[in-house]
Amino acid sequence: MALVEIRDVFKSYWLHGKRIDVLSGVSLDIERGELVSLVGASGAGKSTFLHVLGTLDAPVAGSLHFDGTSVFELSDAGLARFRNRTIGFVFQSHFLLPEFTALENVAMPALVQRVDRAAALAQARALLERVGLGARLDHRPGELSGGEAQRVALARALVLQPALLLADEPTGNLDPATGEGIHQLLREVNRDLGITMVVVTHNEVLARSMPRQLRLQAGKVLRA
Amino acid sequence: MNSDTATLALSEVERPRWALRAAAVLLLSVGAGLLLLAVRQAGAGDGLFSALALLAPGWGGLVQAGLGLLRAAHRAPPVALALPWRWILAGAVGWCLGWALLAFSIPKAQAKDEAPSAAADSPLYPPLAAWRDFSPATFAAYAVAILGGEVVLVLLQTFLASGARGLGMAAPSAFVLSLLAAVLVAFAAGAFGAARARRLAAPEATIAVLYLGTPLPVLLTLLPNFPRAALWVGYRFREITYVAELIGRPEIAYWLTFTLLVVALALGILSGFVAGGSGTLDLSTGFELFVAARHVQVFRPRLLFGGLLVLLLGVVPPLLVLAVLRAADAAVERTRIRALGLKDPMLAAAAQRAWAEKAQTATAMMTALSVGGVGVGVMALIIVLSVMSGFEADLQTKILGTNAHVVVLKYTDNGAMPEYAEVVKKVEGLRGVIGVTPFIFGQVMIASEGNVDGTIIKGIDPASVGSVTDLPKNVLPGGNIDWLTQPNSIPVHRPARPRAATDADDEVVHHTPGGTEPVLPGILLGRELAASLRVLVGDRVTAVSPLGGGMGPTGPVPRSRAFRVAGIFYTGMYEYDSKFAYISLGEAQSFLDVKGATGVELKVADVDDARRISGAALQALDGYPYRTKDWGEMNRNLFSALRLEKLMMGIILTIIVIVAAGLIVATVTMLVLEKRKEISVLKALGVPDSGVVKIFLAEGLQIGLAGGLLGLLSGLAWCLFIEKVGLRMDPQVYYIHSLPVKVEPLQTALAVVIAVLVSYLASVFPALRAAQVEPVEGLKAE
Ligand SMILES: Nc1ncnc2c1ncn2[C@@H]1O[C@H](COP(=O)(O)OP(=O)(O)OP(=O)(O)O)[C@@H](O)[C@H]1O
Ligand SMILES: [Mg+2]
């Protein structure tokens, strides 16, 4: 059984009474431990797909099975727990919480899960050291550079060792060298921790370096 | 492949629907108008319109019209009542048709106007597929909450307070217990219903409150207007109506209690939703508090201290000081930064950055304002209620110092009770009775050489009166209550040196014909009375009883008797000091021609228990021809007016707190708007809806707690100030030297609890709005 089974997912938007079909019947299997790249033209619906996959957005129709459980049938709290324990997100911008330090931001998913404060902070510290930010623990997001913030965001996505990491153009805002550093980190995480990943990217080189390559086109996911 | 023309022809569908709705509303108004006319014709208009305000929520014109007719029916003689049937019929038809039309105008599912989409065969998104718009189980739970709460209140109050079939507790304390139980029922059932439904279930709650909750208070409010109905069911609510009447305006009590139950239900629903939204009870809040505390940060010593200063000293002085300090700080800091920069620009930049970080955001200012607003409300509540309690306590000690707690009287033609000694013996031993004394009551004129005044004269037993009233203690130095029975001991007032009458016309001049004064029975006069008669201890006064002399040829003959002032008393109540005179029981018996005594006065250990003891005393005396009255009954108007006034003040001041709550709504709403993106992120990190609600509730609650704390501290400080330093009042005008205060712990705690509760409730709406923020919403922005 595949880790993720997506069947017949439809998603449309309405703008001034006009329907915009973004996903029209997406079906896809993702195996455990896979590293998948997703490309597509701007506006093709890659972000939308990732949001539906991460249960951040409700589709019109379709089903999503994760490890055999039908995710869309979970209650609100069940969905929240699913997002908290099984999914890690990295977005184009870092979306760190501005009132909290880098360390607290990374610990946040563990705190949501009501892990003991000290234990959560220790775990977060270890991860931040691993992404090379041991000297920035007490910085607020406003006091970090773009690349640093993105690495903090990555550490936050990994703190609970999720089964699936969804990354939406994680290097879109960064210069090529910094971006390459993040890519390197992603590959390491996939290799060392065995975390399954779906990475949306415009970077052809990066996309081609991934073991499995998908393309979103005309509302369907195709093999790239 | 964006499917192009799925444009909904909205206007096409909308037009007939709105026409239908307009027609329905028109019909409804015409129907209601006709019914109103019918009521006017039946002559029940005024009664109806007063009921209208109470019945407006959800009960419709039919009930109103019916009640108006009922009222008219019982008022007018039955034959004269001609019901305007045609009007009623027309009105009712119009009313029902209107509703039918409205129901008809509810949009039905629309017919498909295009070919099935590509998604036609895929499974619908499950939450939508599982959508329920009405849950009977939740409705039942809410019904239990509101109706069950009311029933529990009535039954428990009847059981606890009823002397015959229950425990015979004092009515007010029984009511507190019953209300607590009812509130718990409402809260628990509401929480259960919401946790079960995993939503707030507002339709169910509205229907339950309006259609199941209001009938009882409506019934209780209207009962006094329908003697026949009151006869029929009234006795079942005896204990409840008794408690409600204690404050003078029972209907206010009914609706306040009802409102309290509704609030308890709302809180229960919210708690159930927040705690049990997941199906498992999740009461832990550590994470939510952590986030909330970072958002609002009200418990900073500087903010709290500043707030306290503002509440204690007024707004202007602390702000002036603050402004001066700020300006001085800024000047010093800039000089320092410049000096640093001249050495090393980097140091200056760092210092500047640290300085800039202290600047406050708009939301922080709003937060401080809301804390201050709640603080002002709580402070005002505490001060005003404490002063009113002070007045009440002052009045109570004065009244109870002069009057007995319970009196025993007898129904006879002349009101006499010759066997008073037996009565005293019978009631003396009752539990809770700590003093008994007989008395005689009469009204006489008292004349001195200087003036004449009408007074109430009481014959007392000087030996035992001290065990019932404070009279012996109130006798001013120079007099003595025991002289009532030892008239020989009264010092005779003689002017040091007799003066000629022309010398001073206004002064009391004693003519002592034989050189020695006769021995006269003693009398005690109130201070104001003595002043108006211009007499002192030892002076002679004449009392005239209009009826005491028996029948003469021209009707009752007045009887007069001379007394000597044995003492002057001061109670502090103008009414008593200007209207009361006391003589010994024996003198009163012969002077007022009363056999034995008029009645017997009792003092009880606990004044709140007086009503029960009054009943017990009556039982001990086998009822008729005896009757008893407690102090509450004797002074009912005064105390119920006071209590009503206090309630009104409480309500008015609670409105201040509610205005402050408006500030809280605004502040929390601003916080929610400001944190939209963060809410999305938190949701993406796995915070459930109930967690988001908790975060923002905690923010409102923190503001309420901080404000309540400030209000409590400053209110108590003000009360202490008034008590210790005192606000002088002109005793000539108020008959009181300074503003009395009495800080009642329960009432003070209640003020704080109300503020915290109102803050909590105020943040409910913004918190629920926060939970509705979709996770993608904030993640797409930028
Ligand atoms: N809330 C919305 N309302 C209407 N249309 C929307 C909404 N959100 C997205 N869209 C449309 O849906 C389409 C897919 O958007 P999406 O963000 O998924 O594209 P994307 O593939 O991630 O593009 P990019 O590579 O530029 O990030 C776009 O055409 C966009 O205009
Ligand atoms: Mg995108």
PDB file of C-alpha atoms in Angstrom, chain A residues 20-209:
ATOM      1  CA  ILE A  20     -11.890  28.275 -12.796  1.00  0.00           C
ATOM      2  CA  ASP A  21     -11.042  24.569 -12.766  1.00  0.00           C
ATOM      3  CA  VAL A  22      -7.629  24.142 -11.171  1.00  0.00           C
ATOM      4  CA  LEU A  23      -7.547  20.436 -10.404  1.00  0.00           C
ATOM      5  CA  SER A  24      -9.806  18.240 -12.488  1.00  0.00           C
ATOM      6  CA  GLY A  25      -9.532  14.671 -11.359  1.00  0.00           C
ATOM      7  CA  VAL A  26      -6.045  14.252  -9.959  1.00  0.00           C
ATOM      8  CA  SER A  27      -5.133  10.693  -9.002  1.00  0.00           C
ATOM      9  CA  LEU A  28      -1.712   9.783  -7.714  1.00  0.00           C
ATOM     10  CA  ASP A  29       0.164   7.354  -5.463  1.00  0.00           C
ATOM     11  CA  ILE A  30       3.244   8.306  -3.477  1.00  0.00           C
ATOM     12  CA  GLU A  31       5.349   5.558  -1.952  1.00  0.00           C
ATOM     13  CA  ARG A  32       7.051   5.676   1.409  1.00  0.00           C
ATOM     14  CA  GLY A  33      10.445   7.373   1.299  1.00  0.00           C
ATOM     15  CA  GLU A  34       9.998   8.793  -2.182  1.00  0.00           C
ATOM     16  CA  LEU A  35      11.480  12.139  -3.183  1.00  0.00           C
ATOM     17  CA  VAL A  36       9.128  13.663  -5.721  1.00  0.00           C
ATOM     18  CA  SER A  37       9.473  16.885  -7.688  1.00  0.00           C
ATOM     19  CA  LEU A  38       6.444  18.709  -9.086  1.00  0.00           C
ATOM     20  CA  VAL A  39       6.774  21.244 -11.870  1.00  0.00           C
ATOM     21  CA  GLY A  40       4.286  23.145 -13.973  1.00  0.00           C
ATOM     22  CA  ALA A  41       3.558  26.523 -15.486  1.00  0.00           C
ATOM     23  CA  SER A  42       2.812  29.390 -13.173  1.00  0.00           C
ATOM     24  CA  GLY A  43      -0.866  29.216 -12.286  1.00  0.00           C
ATOM     25  CA  ALA A  44      -1.121  25.544 -13.159  1.00  0.00           C
ATOM     26  CA  GLY A  45      -2.289  24.710  -9.636  1.00  0.00           C
ATOM     27  CA  LYS A  46       0.833  23.332  -7.954  1.00  0.00           C
ATOM     28  CA  SER A  47       0.318  25.269  -4.725  1.00  0.00           C
ATOM     29  CA  THR A  48      -3.366  24.382  -4.738  1.00  0.00           C
ATOM     30  CA  PHE A  49      -2.515  20.708  -5.097  1.00  0.00           C
ATOM     31  CA  LEU A  50      -0.031  20.867  -2.253  1.00  0.00           C
ATOM     32  CA  HIS A  51      -2.585  22.620  -0.001  1.00  0.00           C
ATOM     33  CA  VAL A  52      -5.191  19.953  -0.706  1.00  0.00           C
ATOM     34  CA  LEU A  53      -2.614  17.237  -0.106  1.00  0.00           C
ATOM     35  CA  GLY A  54      -1.735  18.856   3.235  1.00  0.00           C
ATOM     36  CA  THR A  55      -5.443  19.257   4.143  1.00  0.00           C
ATOM     37  CA  LEU A  56      -5.048  23.013   4.319  1.00  0.00           C
ATOM     38  CA  ASP A  57      -7.677  23.473   1.625  1.00  0.00           C
ATOM     39  CA  ALA A  58     -10.901  21.607   0.996  1.00  0.00           C
ATOM     40  CA  PRO A  59     -11.376  20.086  -2.468  1.00  0.00           C
ATOM     41  CA  VAL A  60     -14.716  19.973  -4.245  1.00  0.00           C
ATOM     42  CA  ALA A  61     -14.607  16.213  -4.489  1.00  0.00           C
ATOM     43  CA  GLY A  62     -12.160  13.377  -4.191  1.00  0.00           C
ATOM     44  CA  SER A  63     -10.506  11.226  -1.580  1.00  0.00           C
ATOM     45  CA  LEU A  64      -7.136  11.167   0.110  1.00  0.00           C
ATOM     46  CA  HIS A  65      -5.901   8.086   1.920  1.00  0.00           C
ATOM     47  CA  PHE A  66      -2.855   8.327   4.078  1.00  0.00           C
ATOM     48  CA  ASP A  67      -1.442   5.067   5.320  1.00  0.00           C
ATOM     49  CA  GLY A  68      -4.876   3.567   4.739  1.00  0.00           C
ATOM     50  CA  THR A  69      -6.941   6.170   6.640  1.00  0.00           C
ATOM     51  CA  SER A  70      -9.323   8.379   4.736  1.00  0.00           C
ATOM     52  CA  VAL A  71      -8.020  11.775   5.759  1.00  0.00           C
ATOM     53  CA  PHE A  72     -10.904  13.932   4.516  1.00  0.00           C
ATOM     54  CA  GLU A  73     -13.302  12.062   6.768  1.00  0.00           C
ATOM     55  CA  LEU A  74     -11.498  13.158   9.917  1.00  0.00           C
ATOM     56  CA  SER A  75     -13.097  15.698  12.224  1.00  0.00           C
ATOM     57  CA  ASP A  76     -11.619  19.156  12.571  1.00  0.00           C
ATOM     58  CA  ALA A  77      -9.522  18.043  15.519  1.00  0.00           C
ATOM     59  CA  GLY A  78      -8.521  14.870  13.701  1.00  0.00           C
ATOM     60  CA  LEU A  79      -7.372  16.919  10.713  1.00  0.00           C
ATOM     61  CA  ALA A  80      -5.433  19.201  13.019  1.00  0.00           C
ATOM     62  CA  ARG A  81      -3.719  16.220  14.618  1.00  0.00           C
ATOM     63  CA  PHE A  82      -2.956  14.815  11.180  1.00  0.00           C
ATOM     64  CA  ARG A  83      -1.347  18.081  10.079  1.00  0.00           C
ATOM     65  CA  ASN A  84       0.568  18.293  13.310  1.00  0.00           C
ATOM     66  CA  ARG A  85       2.008  14.775  13.400  1.00  0.00           C
ATOM     67  CA  THR A  86       2.287  13.593   9.820  1.00  0.00           C
ATOM     68  CA  ILE A  87       2.820  16.602   7.621  1.00  0.00           C
ATOM     69  CA  GLY A  88       5.603  19.155   7.529  1.00  0.00           C
ATOM     70  CA  PHE A  89       5.252  22.302   5.431  1.00  0.00           C
ATOM     71  CA  VAL A  90       7.839  24.595   3.939  1.00  0.00           C
ATOM     72  CA  PHE A  91       6.523  27.497   1.878  1.00  0.00           C
ATOM     73  CA  GLN A  92       8.036  30.045  -0.435  1.00  0.00           C
ATOM     74  CA  SER A  93       8.111  32.551   2.384  1.00  0.00           C
ATOM     75  CA  HIS A  94       9.036  31.280   5.787  1.00  0.00           C
ATOM     76  CA  PHE A  95       5.779  32.102   7.683  1.00  0.00           C
ATOM     77  CA  LEU A  96       7.486  32.118  11.052  1.00  0.00           C
ATOM     78  CA  LEU A  97       5.550  33.572  13.990  1.00  0.00           C
ATOM     79  CA  PRO A  98       6.953  37.049  14.628  1.00  0.00           C
ATOM     80  CA  GLU A  99       6.457  37.152  18.419  1.00  0.00           C
ATOM     81  CA  PHE A 100       8.562  34.085  19.039  1.00  0.00           C
ATOM     82  CA  THR A 101      12.288  33.419  18.799  1.00  0.00           C
ATOM     83  CA  ALA A 102      13.758  31.039  16.234  1.00  0.00           C
ATOM     84  CA  LEU A 103      14.058  28.388  18.910  1.00  0.00           C
ATOM     85  CA  GLU A 104      10.420  28.764  20.027  1.00  0.00           C
ATOM     86  CA  ASN A 105       9.241  28.777  16.411  1.00  0.00           C
ATOM     87  CA  VAL A 106      10.967  25.483  15.751  1.00  0.00           C
ATOM     88  CA  ALA A 107       9.578  24.004  18.961  1.00  0.00           C
ATOM     89  CA  MET A 108       6.031  25.196  18.167  1.00  0.00           C
ATOM     90  CA  PRO A 109       4.682  21.978  16.552  1.00  0.00           C
ATOM     91  CA  ALA A 110       5.922  20.011  19.543  1.00  0.00           C
ATOM     92  CA  LEU A 111       4.305  22.520  21.902  1.00  0.00           C
ATOM     93  CA  VAL A 112       1.039  22.197  19.981  1.00  0.00           C
ATOM     94  CA  GLN A 113       1.319  18.463  20.618  1.00  0.00           C
ATOM     95  CA  ARG A 114       1.770  19.338  24.310  1.00  0.00           C
ATOM     96  CA  VAL A 115       5.273  17.943  24.513  1.00  0.00           C
ATOM     97  CA  ASP A 116       6.941  19.146  27.690  1.00  0.00           C
ATOM     98  CA  ARG A 117       8.390  22.648  27.172  1.00  0.00           C
ATOM     99  CA  ALA A 118      11.997  21.798  28.062  1.00  0.00           C
ATOM    100  CA  ALA A 119      12.039  18.660  25.928  1.00  0.00           C
ATOM    101  CA  ALA A 120      10.570  20.504  22.953  1.00  0.00           C
ATOM    102  CA  LEU A 121      13.123  23.298  23.230  1.00  0.00           C
ATOM    103  CA  ALA A 122      16.004  20.811  23.496  1.00  0.00           C
ATOM    104  CA  GLN A 123      14.826  19.035  20.368  1.00  0.00           C
ATOM    105  CA  ALA A 124      14.473  22.345  18.549  1.00  0.00           C
ATOM    106  CA  ARG A 125      17.963  23.410  19.589  1.00  0.00           C
ATOM    107  CA  ALA A 126      19.457  20.209  18.196  1.00  0.00           C
ATOM    108  CA  LEU A 127      17.690  20.705  14.871  1.00  0.00           C
ATOM    109  CA  LEU A 128      18.698  24.350  14.588  1.00  0.00           C
ATOM    110  CA  GLU A 129      22.292  23.350  15.206  1.00  0.00           C
ATOM    111  CA  ARG A 130      21.947  20.756  12.499  1.00  0.00           C
ATOM    112  CA  VAL A 131      20.780  23.360   9.940  1.00  0.00           C
ATOM    113  CA  GLY A 132      23.693  25.515  11.015  1.00  0.00           C
ATOM    114  CA  LEU A 133      21.862  28.132  13.054  1.00  0.00           C
ATOM    115  CA  GLY A 134      23.180  27.321  16.520  1.00  0.00           C
ATOM    116  CA  ALA A 135      24.146  30.982  16.909  1.00  0.00           C
ATOM    117  CA  ARG A 136      20.710  32.408  16.039  1.00  0.00           C
ATOM    118  CA  LEU A 137      18.510  30.673  18.596  1.00  0.00           C
ATOM    119  CA  ASP A 138      17.168  33.802  20.254  1.00  0.00           C
ATOM    120  CA  HIS A 139      16.626  35.861  17.119  1.00  0.00           C
ATOM    121  CA  ARG A 140      13.131  36.891  16.219  1.00  0.00           C
ATOM    122  CA  PRO A 141      12.165  36.194  12.570  1.00  0.00           C
ATOM    123  CA  GLY A 142      12.595  39.885  11.775  1.00  0.00           C
ATOM    124  CA  GLU A 143      16.205  39.593  12.865  1.00  0.00           C
ATOM    125  CA  LEU A 144      17.092  36.758  10.471  1.00  0.00           C
ATOM    126  CA  SER A 145      18.145  36.846   6.822  1.00  0.00           C
ATOM    127  CA  GLY A 146      15.913  35.238   4.179  1.00  0.00           C
ATOM    128  CA  GLY A 147      18.022  32.112   3.912  1.00  0.00           C
ATOM    129  CA  GLU A 148      18.324  31.762   7.663  1.00  0.00           C
ATOM    130  CA  ALA A 149      14.571  32.163   8.109  1.00  0.00           C
ATOM    131  CA  GLN A 150      13.933  29.504   5.478  1.00  0.00           C
ATOM    132  CA  ARG A 151      16.266  27.125   7.278  1.00  0.00           C
ATOM    133  CA  VAL A 152      14.412  27.819  10.548  1.00  0.00           C
ATOM    134  CA  ALA A 153      11.158  27.054   8.709  1.00  0.00           C
ATOM    135  CA  LEU A 154      12.636  23.773   7.483  1.00  0.00           C
ATOM    136  CA  ALA A 155      13.744  22.891  11.000  1.00  0.00           C
ATOM    137  CA  ARG A 156      10.200  23.647  12.220  1.00  0.00           C
ATOM    138  CA  ALA A 157       8.745  21.339   9.566  1.00  0.00           C
ATOM    139  CA  LEU A 158      11.050  18.554  10.676  1.00  0.00           C
ATOM    140  CA  VAL A 159      10.852  18.859  14.447  1.00  0.00           C
ATOM    141  CA  LEU A 160       8.180  16.184  14.845  1.00  0.00           C
ATOM    142  CA  GLN A 161       9.773  13.913  12.197  1.00  0.00           C
ATOM    143  CA  PRO A 162       6.731  14.001   9.882  1.00  0.00           C
ATOM    144  CA  ALA A 163       5.982  11.165   7.496  1.00  0.00           C
ATOM    145  CA  LEU A 164       5.530  13.581   4.617  1.00  0.00           C
ATOM    146  CA  LEU A 165       7.254  16.898   3.923  1.00  0.00           C
ATOM    147  CA  LEU A 166       5.532  19.251   1.495  1.00  0.00           C
ATOM    148  CA  ALA A 167       7.740  22.023   0.151  1.00  0.00           C
ATOM    149  CA  ASP A 168       6.332  24.781  -2.078  1.00  0.00           C
ATOM    150  CA  GLU A 169       9.190  26.525  -3.891  1.00  0.00           C
ATOM    151  CA  PRO A 170      11.304  26.607  -0.724  1.00  0.00           C
ATOM    152  CA  THR A 171      14.097  28.419  -2.554  1.00  0.00           C
ATOM    153  CA  GLY A 172      11.954  30.741  -4.663  1.00  0.00           C
ATOM    154  CA  ASN A 173      12.982  33.827  -2.696  1.00  0.00           C
ATOM    155  CA  LEU A 174      16.641  32.953  -2.319  1.00  0.00           C
ATOM    156  CA  ASP A 175      19.767  33.499  -4.359  1.00  0.00           C
ATOM    157  CA  PRO A 176      21.037  30.414  -6.229  1.00  0.00           C
ATOM    158  CA  ALA A 177      23.862  29.596  -3.819  1.00  0.00           C
ATOM    159  CA  THR A 178      21.666  29.778  -0.730  1.00  0.00           C
ATOM    160  CA  GLY A 179      18.975  27.873  -2.606  1.00  0.00           C
ATOM    161  CA  GLU A 180      21.423  25.127  -3.408  1.00  0.00           C
ATOM    162  CA  GLY A 181      22.233  24.883   0.306  1.00  0.00           C
ATOM    163  CA  ILE A 182      18.552  24.314   1.110  1.00  0.00           C
ATOM    164  CA  HIS A 183      18.269  21.683  -1.652  1.00  0.00           C
ATOM    165  CA  GLN A 184      21.247  19.933  -0.236  1.00  0.00           C
ATOM    166  CA  LEU A 185      19.612  19.944   3.171  1.00  0.00           C
ATOM    167  CA  LEU A 186      16.380  18.505   1.750  1.00  0.00           C
ATOM    168  CA  ARG A 187      18.217  15.663   0.069  1.00  0.00           C
ATOM    169  CA  GLU A 188      20.080  14.917   3.283  1.00  0.00           C
ATOM    170  CA  VAL A 189      16.884  14.858   5.289  1.00  0.00           C
ATOM    171  CA  ASN A 190      15.297  12.489   2.800  1.00  0.00           C
ATOM    172  CA  ARG A 191      18.309  10.211   2.861  1.00  0.00           C
ATOM    173  CA  ASP A 192      19.066  10.281   6.612  1.00  0.00           C
ATOM    174  CA  LEU A 193      15.579  10.418   8.092  1.00  0.00           C
ATOM    175  CA  GLY A 194      13.738   8.620   5.298  1.00  0.00           C
ATOM    176  CA  ILE A 195      11.116  11.368   5.138  1.00  0.00           C
ATOM    177  CA  THR A 196       8.884  11.256   2.052  1.00  0.00           C
ATOM    178  CA  MET A 197       8.910  14.566   0.185  1.00  0.00           C
ATOM    179  CA  VAL A 198       7.000  16.423  -2.471  1.00  0.00           C
ATOM    180  CA  VAL A 199       8.908  19.484  -3.641  1.00  0.00           C
ATOM    181  CA  VAL A 200       7.316  22.069  -5.942  1.00  0.00           C
ATOM    182  CA  THR A 201       9.986  23.951  -7.874  1.00  0.00           C
ATOM    183  CA  HIS A 202      10.655  26.104 -10.901  1.00  0.00           C
ATOM    184  CA  ASN A 203      14.276  25.052 -10.829  1.00  0.00           C
ATOM    185  CA  GLU A 204      14.678  22.597 -13.735  1.00  0.00           C
ATOM    186  CA  VAL A 205      18.077  21.410 -12.521  1.00  0.00           C
ATOM    187  CA  LEU A 206      16.750  20.598  -9.089  1.00  0.00           C
ATOM    188  CA  ALA A 207      13.641  18.960 -10.532  1.00  0.00           C
ATOM    189  CA  ARG A 208      15.670  16.742 -12.767  1.00  0.00           C
ATOM    190  CA  SER A 209      17.884  15.694  -9.903  1.00  0.00           C
TER     191      SER A 209
END
